[in-house]
Coordinates of C-alpha atoms in Angstrom, one line a residue:
M1 CA 116.4 80.7 97.8
P2 CA 118.3 78.1 99.7
T3 CA 116.8 75.9 101.9
P4 CA 118.5 74.3 104.4
S5 CA 119.7 70.9 104.7
R6 CA 117.7 69.7 107.3
E7 CA 114.5 71.4 107.7
P8 CA 112.1 72.6 104.8
N9 CA 112.0 76.3 104.7
P10 CA 108.3 77.0 105.8
I11 CA 108.4 79.8 103.1
T12 CA 108.8 77.9 100.2
S13 CA 106.4 75.4 99.9
F14 CA 103.7 78.4 100.1
A15 CA 105.9 80.4 97.4
P16 CA 104.3 81.0 94.2
A17 CA 106.1 80.2 90.9
T18 CA 106.2 84.2 88.7
T19 CA 107.1 84.5 85.6
A20 CA 109.7 87.2 84.7
A21 CA 108.3 89.8 82.7
E22 CA 111.0 91.2 79.7
H23 CA 111.3 95.1 80.8
H24 CA 111.9 97.3 78.1
I25 CA 113.7 100.8 78.1
P26 CA 110.4 102.7 77.0
P27 CA 111.3 105.2 74.1
S28 CA 111.5 108.6 75.7
P29 CA 108.3 110.7 74.9
R30 CA 108.3 113.5 72.6
T31 CA 106.2 116.6 74.3
H32 CA 102.8 116.8 73.1
R33 CA 102.5 112.7 74.3
A34 CA 103.4 114.1 78.2
L35 CA 100.9 116.6 78.2
R36 CA 98.9 113.6 77.4
K37 CA 99.8 111.4 79.7
L38 CA 99.7 114.0 82.7
Q39 CA 96.3 115.2 81.4
S40 CA 95.9 111.3 81.5
A41 CA 96.0 111.1 85.2
H42 CA 93.9 114.6 86.1
N43 CA 91.9 113.1 83.9
L44 CA 91.4 109.9 86.2
G45 CA 91.4 111.4 89.4
A46 CA 88.8 114.0 87.4
A47 CA 86.7 110.8 86.5
A48 CA 87.0 109.2 90.0
R49 CA 86.0 112.3 92.1
N50 CA 83.3 112.6 89.9
A51 CA 82.2 108.8 90.5
A52 CA 82.1 109.5 94.5
N53 CA 80.2 112.3 94.3
A54 CA 76.8 110.9 91.5
N55 CA 77.6 108.0 94.5
G56 CA 77.0 110.7 97.5
A57 CA 80.4 109.6 98.9
Q58 CA 83.2 112.4 100.1
T59 CA 85.9 113.1 99.0
S60 CA 87.7 111.7 100.3
L61 CA 87.3 107.4 100.5
I62 CA 90.6 106.4 102.2
S63 CA 89.8 107.0 106.1
Q64 CA 85.8 104.6 105.0
Q65 CA 88.2 102.2 103.4
R66 CA 90.3 101.9 106.5
L67 CA 87.6 101.0 108.6
K68 CA 85.9 98.9 106.6
D69 CA 89.3 96.7 106.2
I70 CA 89.2 96.2 109.9
Q71 CA 85.6 95.7 110.3
E72 CA 85.7 92.6 106.9
I73 CA 89.4 91.9 107.4
G74 CA 87.8 87.9 108.6
S75 CA 86.2 87.2 104.7
T76 CA 87.2 83.6 103.5
S77 CA 88.4 85.3 100.3
Q78 CA 91.7 87.4 100.5
M79 CA 92.6 89.3 98.1
L80 CA 96.8 89.1 98.1
R81 CA 96.2 85.8 98.7
Q82 CA 94.4 85.7 94.7
A83 CA 96.7 88.2 93.7
S84 CA 99.8 85.5 94.8
N85 CA 98.5 83.2 92.2
R86 CA 99.6 84.9 89.1
S87 CA 102.5 85.4 88.0
P88 CA 104.0 87.6 89.2
Q89 CA 113.0 97.9 85.7
R90 CA 116.4 109.0 81.2
T91 CA 119.5 110.1 81.4
R92 CA 119.6 112.8 83.8
S93 CA 116.4 113.4 86.5
N94 CA 114.6 116.7 86.1
S95 CA 114.3 117.3 89.6
D96 CA 116.6 120.3 89.3
A97 CA 114.7 121.3 86.2
P98 CA 112.1 124.5 87.2
P99 CA 108.8 122.4 87.9
P100 CA 106.2 122.1 84.9
P101 CA 103.4 124.7 85.2
P102 CA 100.4 123.6 87.3
N103 CA 98.5 122.6 84.9
M104 CA 100.8 120.0 84.1
V105 CA 101.5 118.9 87.8
P106 CA 98.6 115.4 87.6
S107 CA 95.7 114.4 90.5
S108 CA 94.6 112.1 91.3
N109 CA 91.8 111.0 94.5
P110 CA 90.8 107.9 92.7
P111 CA 87.7 105.8 95.0
V112 CA 89.5 102.6 95.8
P113 CA 92.0 103.5 98.4
L114 CA 95.7 101.8 98.6
H115 CA 95.0 100.2 102.8
H116 CA 93.4 96.9 100.8
K117 CA 91.7 94.4 103.2
R118 CA 91.8 90.8 102.7
S119 CA 89.0 90.3 100.6
A120 CA 87.2 88.8 97.7
L121 CA 89.7 91.0 94.3
S122 CA 88.1 94.2 92.9
R123 CA 86.1 93.4 89.5
T124 CA 88.9 94.6 87.8
S125 CA 87.9 95.8 83.7
P126 CA 88.3 94.0 80.9
T127 CA 89.3 96.4 78.7
A128 CA 92.0 97.6 81.2
D129 CA 93.5 93.9 80.8
A130 CA 94.0 94.5 77.5
V131 CA 96.0 98.0 77.8
S132 CA 99.4 97.8 79.3
L133 CA 99.7 99.6 82.0
E134 CA 101.8 103.3 80.0
R135 CA 99.0 103.4 78.5
L136 CA 96.6 103.1 80.3
I137 CA 98.4 105.9 82.4
R138 CA 98.2 108.3 79.0
D139 CA 95.2 107.8 78.0
G140 CA 93.2 107.6 81.1
P141 CA 90.8 104.4 82.5
P142 CA 88.2 102.3 79.3
D143 CA 84.9 103.4 79.4
D144 CA 84.4 105.4 82.2
D145 CA 86.3 102.5 85.0
V146 CA 87.9 103.7 87.1
R147 CA 87.7 100.9 90.0
G148 CA 87.9 98.3 86.7
A149 CA 91.4 100.9 85.1
L150 CA 92.8 101.1 89.0
E151 CA 92.4 97.0 89.8
S152 CA 93.5 96.6 86.5
A153 CA 96.9 98.9 87.0
R154 CA 97.7 97.2 90.7
L155 CA 97.6 94.0 89.5
K156 CA 99.9 95.4 86.0
V157 CA 102.1 96.5 88.4
L158 CA 102.0 92.3 90.3
D159 CA 102.6 90.6 87.4
Q160 CA 103.9 92.4 84.9
G161 CA 106.6 96.2 86.7
I162 CA 107.1 99.1 85.3
K163 CA 109.1 99.1 82.2
T164 CA 112.3 100.7 83.3
D165 CA 115.9 101.0 81.6
S166 CA 119.2 99.3 83.1
D167 CA 118.8 102.3 85.4
G168 CA 115.6 101.9 86.6
M169 CA 113.8 105.1 85.2
S170 CA 110.8 105.4 83.5
S171 CA 108.8 108.5 81.9
S172 CA 105.9 107.0 84.2
R173 CA 106.9 105.7 87.0
I174 CA 105.8 109.0 89.4
Y175 CA 102.5 109.6 87.6
A176 CA 101.7 105.4 88.9
W177 CA 102.9 106.8 92.3
L178 CA 100.6 109.9 92.2
I179 CA 97.6 107.3 91.0
L180 CA 98.4 105.5 93.4
L181 CA 99.3 107.0 96.8
D182 CA 95.8 109.2 94.9
A183 CA 98.1 112.3 95.3
P184 CA 96.0 116.1 94.7
F185 CA 96.0 118.4 92.2
L186 CA 99.6 120.6 94.2
E187 CA 100.2 123.9 91.8
T188 CA 103.8 124.3 91.1
D189 CA 103.4 127.5 93.2
A190 CA 102.3 126.3 95.6
Y191 CA 105.3 123.9 96.4
L192 CA 107.8 127.4 95.0
K193 CA 106.1 129.3 97.7
L194 CA 107.5 126.7 100.3
I195 CA 110.9 127.3 98.7
H196 CA 110.6 131.0 99.1
R197 CA 110.0 131.2 102.4
G198 CA 113.5 129.6 103.5
A199 CA 114.4 127.8 106.0
S200 CA 112.2 126.4 108.4
P201 CA 113.1 125.1 111.6
A202 CA 114.1 121.9 110.6
Y203 CA 116.4 122.5 108.1
S204 CA 119.7 122.3 110.6
K205 CA 119.2 118.6 110.8
I206 CA 117.9 118.3 107.1
R207 CA 121.3 119.4 105.8
N208 CA 123.0 117.2 108.5
D209 CA 121.9 114.3 106.5
T210 CA 121.7 115.3 102.7
F211 CA 125.5 114.9 102.1
R212 CA 124.8 111.4 103.7
T213 CA 122.4 110.5 101.9
L214 CA 122.9 107.0 99.5
T215 CA 126.6 108.3 99.4
T216 CA 127.3 104.2 97.6
D217 CA 124.7 105.1 94.9
P218 CA 126.0 106.1 91.8
L219 CA 123.5 106.0 89.9
F220 CA 121.6 108.6 93.1
R221 CA 125.0 110.6 92.9
R222 CA 124.9 111.1 89.2
R223 CA 120.9 112.2 89.1
V224 CA 120.0 113.5 92.1
S225 CA 121.3 116.9 93.5
E226 CA 121.8 117.1 97.0
A227 CA 120.6 121.1 96.3
S228 CA 117.0 119.0 95.1
L229 CA 117.1 117.2 98.2
I230 CA 117.4 120.2 100.6
R231 CA 114.9 122.5 99.2
L232 CA 112.3 119.4 98.5
L233 CA 113.3 118.0 102.5
N234 CA 112.6 122.3 103.6
A235 CA 108.8 122.8 102.2
I236 CA 108.1 119.1 103.7
A237 CA 109.3 119.9 107.4
W238 CA 108.0 123.9 106.2
K239 CA 103.8 122.0 104.9
L240 CA 104.0 119.6 108.6
H241 CA 104.7 122.5 110.7
D242 CA 102.1 124.8 109.8
A243 CA 99.8 121.5 109.6
K244 CA 101.1 120.7 113.1
E245 CA 100.9 124.9 114.2
E246 CA 97.5 125.0 112.8
Q247 CA 96.2 121.4 114.9
R248 CA 97.4 123.7 118.5
R249 CA 94.4 126.3 117.3
P250 CA 91.6 126.7 118.5
P251 CA 88.7 125.6 116.1
S252 CA 88.0 129.7 116.3
S253 CA 91.3 131.7 115.2
R254 CA 92.5 128.5 112.6
Q255 CA 93.8 131.0 110.2
S256 CA 95.8 130.4 107.5
L257 CA 98.4 133.7 107.1
P258 CA 98.7 135.3 103.8
G259 CA 100.4 133.2 101.5
G260 CA 100.1 129.5 103.9
S261 CA 102.2 130.8 106.6
S262 CA 101.6 130.1 110.2
R263 CA 102.4 132.2 112.5
P264 CA 105.8 130.2 114.3
S265 CA 105.9 129.1 117.6
S266 CA 109.7 129.7 119.3
S267 CA 109.2 127.0 122.1
R268 CA 111.7 124.3 121.7
S269 CA 112.5 121.0 123.4
D270 CA 114.8 117.4 122.6
V271 CA 112.4 114.1 122.1
S272 CA 113.5 111.3 124.8
M273 CA 113.1 108.2 123.0
Q274 CA 111.7 105.0 125.1
T275 CA 113.0 101.8 123.6
S276 CA 114.0 98.4 125.7
S277 CA 118.0 97.7 124.8
P278 CA 121.2 100.4 125.2
A279 CA 122.0 99.2 121.7
A280 CA 117.8 100.0 120.8
K281 CA 118.3 103.3 122.3
K282 CA 121.7 103.7 120.7
R283 CA 119.6 103.7 117.3
A284 CA 116.9 105.6 118.1
R285 CA 119.4 108.4 119.0
A286 CA 120.4 108.4 115.4
L287 CA 117.6 108.5 114.2
T288 CA 115.3 111.3 116.8
L289 CA 112.8 113.6 116.0
T290 CA 113.6 117.1 115.2
T291 CA 111.1 118.8 117.0
E292 CA 113.2 122.0 116.7
G293 CA 109.5 125.2 116.6
S294 CA 107.7 122.1 118.5
E295 CA 106.7 121.0 121.9
V296 CA 106.8 117.4 123.4
N297 CA 103.1 115.9 122.1
A298 CA 103.5 113.0 120.5
S299 CA 99.6 113.0 119.1
E300 CA 101.0 115.7 117.5
P301 CA 102.2 115.7 113.8
G302 CA 105.9 116.1 113.6
T303 CA 108.5 117.6 111.5
Y304 CA 111.3 116.3 110.4
V305 CA 112.6 112.8 111.6
Q306 CA 116.3 111.5 110.6
G307 CA 115.5 109.5 107.8
M308 CA 113.3 110.6 106.6
N309 CA 116.3 111.7 103.8
V310 CA 116.7 108.4 102.3
L311 CA 112.7 108.1 102.5
A312 CA 112.7 111.5 100.1
A313 CA 115.6 109.5 97.4
P314 CA 113.3 107.4 96.0
F315 CA 110.6 109.8 95.5
L316 CA 113.5 113.2 93.8
Y317 CA 115.0 110.0 91.7
A318 CA 111.9 109.4 90.2
A319 CA 110.1 112.3 89.1
R320 CA 110.3 115.2 86.3
S321 CA 110.1 117.6 88.6
E322 CA 110.8 118.5 92.4
A323 CA 106.6 119.9 92.9
E324 CA 106.0 116.2 91.5
A325 CA 107.9 114.7 94.3
F326 CA 106.9 117.1 97.2
V327 CA 103.2 115.7 96.7
A328 CA 103.5 112.2 96.3
F329 CA 105.8 111.9 99.5
H330 CA 104.1 114.2 101.8
R331 CA 101.1 112.0 100.9
L332 CA 103.4 108.9 102.1
L333 CA 104.2 110.9 104.4
T334 CA 100.1 111.7 106.1
R335 CA 98.1 109.7 104.4
E336 CA 99.8 106.1 104.8
C337 CA 101.9 105.9 107.9
P338 CA 101.5 109.3 109.4
G339 CA 102.4 107.3 112.4
Y340 CA 106.1 107.4 111.5
I341 CA 106.8 110.8 112.0
R342 CA 104.4 111.3 115.1
G343 CA 105.6 112.3 119.1
A344 CA 108.1 109.3 119.5
M345 CA 107.6 107.6 116.2
D346 CA 105.5 105.1 117.4
G347 CA 104.4 104.0 114.4
V348 CA 108.1 102.3 113.8
H349 CA 107.9 101.3 117.1
R350 CA 104.6 99.2 116.1
G351 CA 106.6 98.3 112.1
L352 CA 109.6 96.8 114.7
A353 CA 107.3 95.4 117.5
L354 CA 105.0 93.3 114.6
V355 CA 108.2 92.5 112.8
D356 CA 109.8 90.8 115.1
K357 CA 105.3 88.9 116.0
V358 CA 105.2 87.8 111.6
L359 CA 109.0 86.4 111.2
A360 CA 107.6 84.1 115.1
I361 CA 104.1 82.9 113.1
V362 CA 105.7 82.1 110.4
D363 CA 109.6 80.7 111.6
A364 CA 109.9 80.1 115.3
K365 CA 112.3 78.6 114.9
L366 CA 114.7 81.3 113.5
S367 CA 113.0 84.1 115.1
L368 CA 113.8 81.6 119.3
Y369 CA 117.9 82.1 117.8
L370 CA 117.6 85.4 116.6
T371 CA 115.9 85.9 120.3
S372 CA 119.0 84.0 121.7
K373 CA 121.7 86.5 120.7
G374 CA 120.0 88.7 122.5
L375 CA 118.3 90.5 118.2
S376 CA 114.9 91.9 118.4
A377 CA 113.9 94.4 115.0
E378 CA 114.8 97.3 117.1
I379 CA 117.9 96.6 116.9
Y380 CA 118.6 95.2 113.5
A381 CA 115.2 96.6 111.2
F382 CA 115.0 100.5 113.0
P383 CA 116.0 101.6 108.6
S384 CA 114.0 99.9 106.9
V385 CA 110.8 100.1 108.6
L386 CA 111.6 103.8 108.0
T387 CA 112.3 104.7 104.9
L388 CA 110.5 101.2 103.3
C389 CA 113.4 99.4 102.6
A390 CA 115.1 103.0 100.5
C391 CA 117.9 102.3 102.9
T392 CA 118.7 99.0 101.3
P393 CA 120.6 98.7 97.4
P394 CA 120.6 99.0 95.5
L395 CA 118.2 102.1 93.9
P396 CA 116.5 100.5 91.1
E397 CA 115.6 96.9 92.9
V398 CA 113.7 100.1 96.0
L399 CA 112.1 101.4 93.0
R400 CA 110.6 97.7 91.3
L401 CA 109.4 97.3 95.1
W402 CA 107.8 100.9 95.9
D403 CA 105.6 99.7 92.4
F404 CA 104.2 96.9 94.9
L405 CA 104.1 98.2 97.6
F406 CA 102.5 101.8 95.8
A407 CA 99.5 98.9 94.6
Y408 CA 98.6 97.2 97.3
G409 CA 99.5 99.3 100.5
P410 CA 103.3 100.9 102.0
H411 CA 101.9 98.8 105.6
L412 CA 103.3 95.3 103.5
N413 CA 106.9 96.2 104.0
I414 CA 106.3 94.9 107.4
P415 CA 106.2 91.1 105.5
C416 CA 109.1 92.8 103.1
I417 CA 111.8 93.0 106.1
V418 CA 110.1 89.6 107.2
A419 CA 110.5 87.7 103.3
Q420 CA 114.5 89.5 104.0
L421 CA 114.8 87.8 107.0
I422 CA 113.6 84.2 105.5
M423 CA 116.4 84.9 102.2
M424 CA 119.2 84.6 105.5
R425 CA 117.8 82.3 107.3
N426 CA 120.8 80.0 106.3
E427 CA 122.9 82.3 106.8
L428 CA 121.7 83.0 109.8
L429 CA 121.1 79.8 111.8
G430 CA 124.8 78.9 110.4
S431 CA 126.2 82.5 112.2
S432 CA 127.8 82.5 116.1
S433 CA 127.1 85.9 115.1
P434 CA 123.9 86.9 113.0
N435 CA 124.1 91.2 114.6
K436 CA 126.7 91.3 111.5
L437 CA 125.1 89.9 108.7
L438 CA 122.5 91.9 109.8
R439 CA 124.5 95.4 110.6
S440 CA 123.3 95.9 106.7
F441 CA 121.2 92.9 104.8
P442 CA 121.9 92.3 101.4
T443 CA 121.5 93.4 98.3
L444 CA 116.9 93.8 97.5
Q445 CA 116.1 91.2 95.4
A446 CA 112.7 92.9 95.1
D447 CA 110.8 89.8 93.0
Q448 CA 111.8 87.6 95.8
I449 CA 110.6 90.1 97.8
K450 CA 107.4 90.9 96.4
R451 CA 107.1 86.3 96.5
T452 CA 108.1 85.8 100.0
A453 CA 105.8 88.2 101.2
L454 CA 103.4 87.0 100.2
A455 CA 103.7 84.4 100.7
I456 CA 104.4 85.3 104.5
V457 CA 100.6 86.9 104.2
K458 CA 99.1 83.6 103.5
M459 CA 99.8 82.3 106.4
I460 CA 99.5 85.3 109.7
P461 CA 97.0 85.3 110.7
D462 CA 93.5 87.9 110.4
D463 CA 94.2 90.0 113.5
V464 CA 97.8 89.9 113.1
Y465 CA 97.3 91.4 109.1
A466 CA 94.7 94.2 111.2
E467 CA 97.6 95.8 113.1
I468 CA 100.4 95.1 110.1
V469 CA 97.9 97.5 108.3
T470 CA 96.8 99.7 110.6
H471 CA 100.2 100.2 112.7
A472 CA 101.7 102.8 110.3
L473 CA 98.3 105.5 111.5

């Protein structure tokens, strides 16, 4: 990364050197090997649930761990700081193929949450450390050490990445994502029922978005059809609509109708976005929340946000079926960043404020310069926050960055965005109109972004890191 001639870059000196892992094209799995892989992913989740039940834990520990993240955020031993000191890519997608049988959709409920606190690095499994990530996913945790195997898997993602071909395709990536996202078991019939319900309340908005999803990316356009994207988003909209209807009902009457459907609502209204500048208001209107079939309430879950089409695209590209993409995407929206699709998208706005705050901490000069030009994150970083940087090409680099985000938490997208600003530092400071440069970020360089983001994590105070962890909830 280039540095100014008169002033050292505040990040460069902290970024650890890494060794680029050599990526090889994975062989196409035969049917029985694919079945073994799916079954082992299911067994990994089952083993985790059994371990949790044996310890008297609840079925899902992610909510408990998030509370611990805040309570223990002041620990002097930083997990990500330790990780940063370590040395850190199929022909056509099967997104249009019939989903696999229910027993082949992987299930996972690992006891180690995605939102890590910056505490001491969890114990890894020596046996798991000795095998590849692909074998770990295929065969499951050695010696039934689920926690150690999960930690080993996370470090393998950071150190070596996931093996891919030149187009960023991998036979094991979607299963790694399902495990790291704590995705539940999904019967394919449940997804098909959502499809067969027809147009959701947000269908017209979805159709207005899908045809322009990643239009400049030939890899995506060649592998994922618009019809597949429409089906996925429409199913997600129905699922979120049902959750909203369930939340509105009095507790005594919360009961699903046959087929998992809910009583439709006839009320319609629009959400008015509250922003601080005309440019930000224009951006907010372009990314406004679709609230057809719902009432305006900042505490309610949303149905569809314009921009979710871009957020869904990498899941369809990486998955081997729509059902897999659906369960991973739904899990991300409802468990990791529900604030992004709730009410007036308050989680996105909190994330934008944190981009400004973190940039001011790690590079005061660049922050002041952008501020003097009237540039806040509300103006230039809205798509990057909402889509976890999926709006910036190329798609194979997006997938590599998402491997890191799902391993250590989607909240780390905030320092990843700041990292991209740092990587543009010379150009921004040397431009009289930096807004032109920020209209579209430079192409993603996942490895350099990860290194710079880990260096940023070292520099920010614990209370700011705690805000980052919880901003999307």
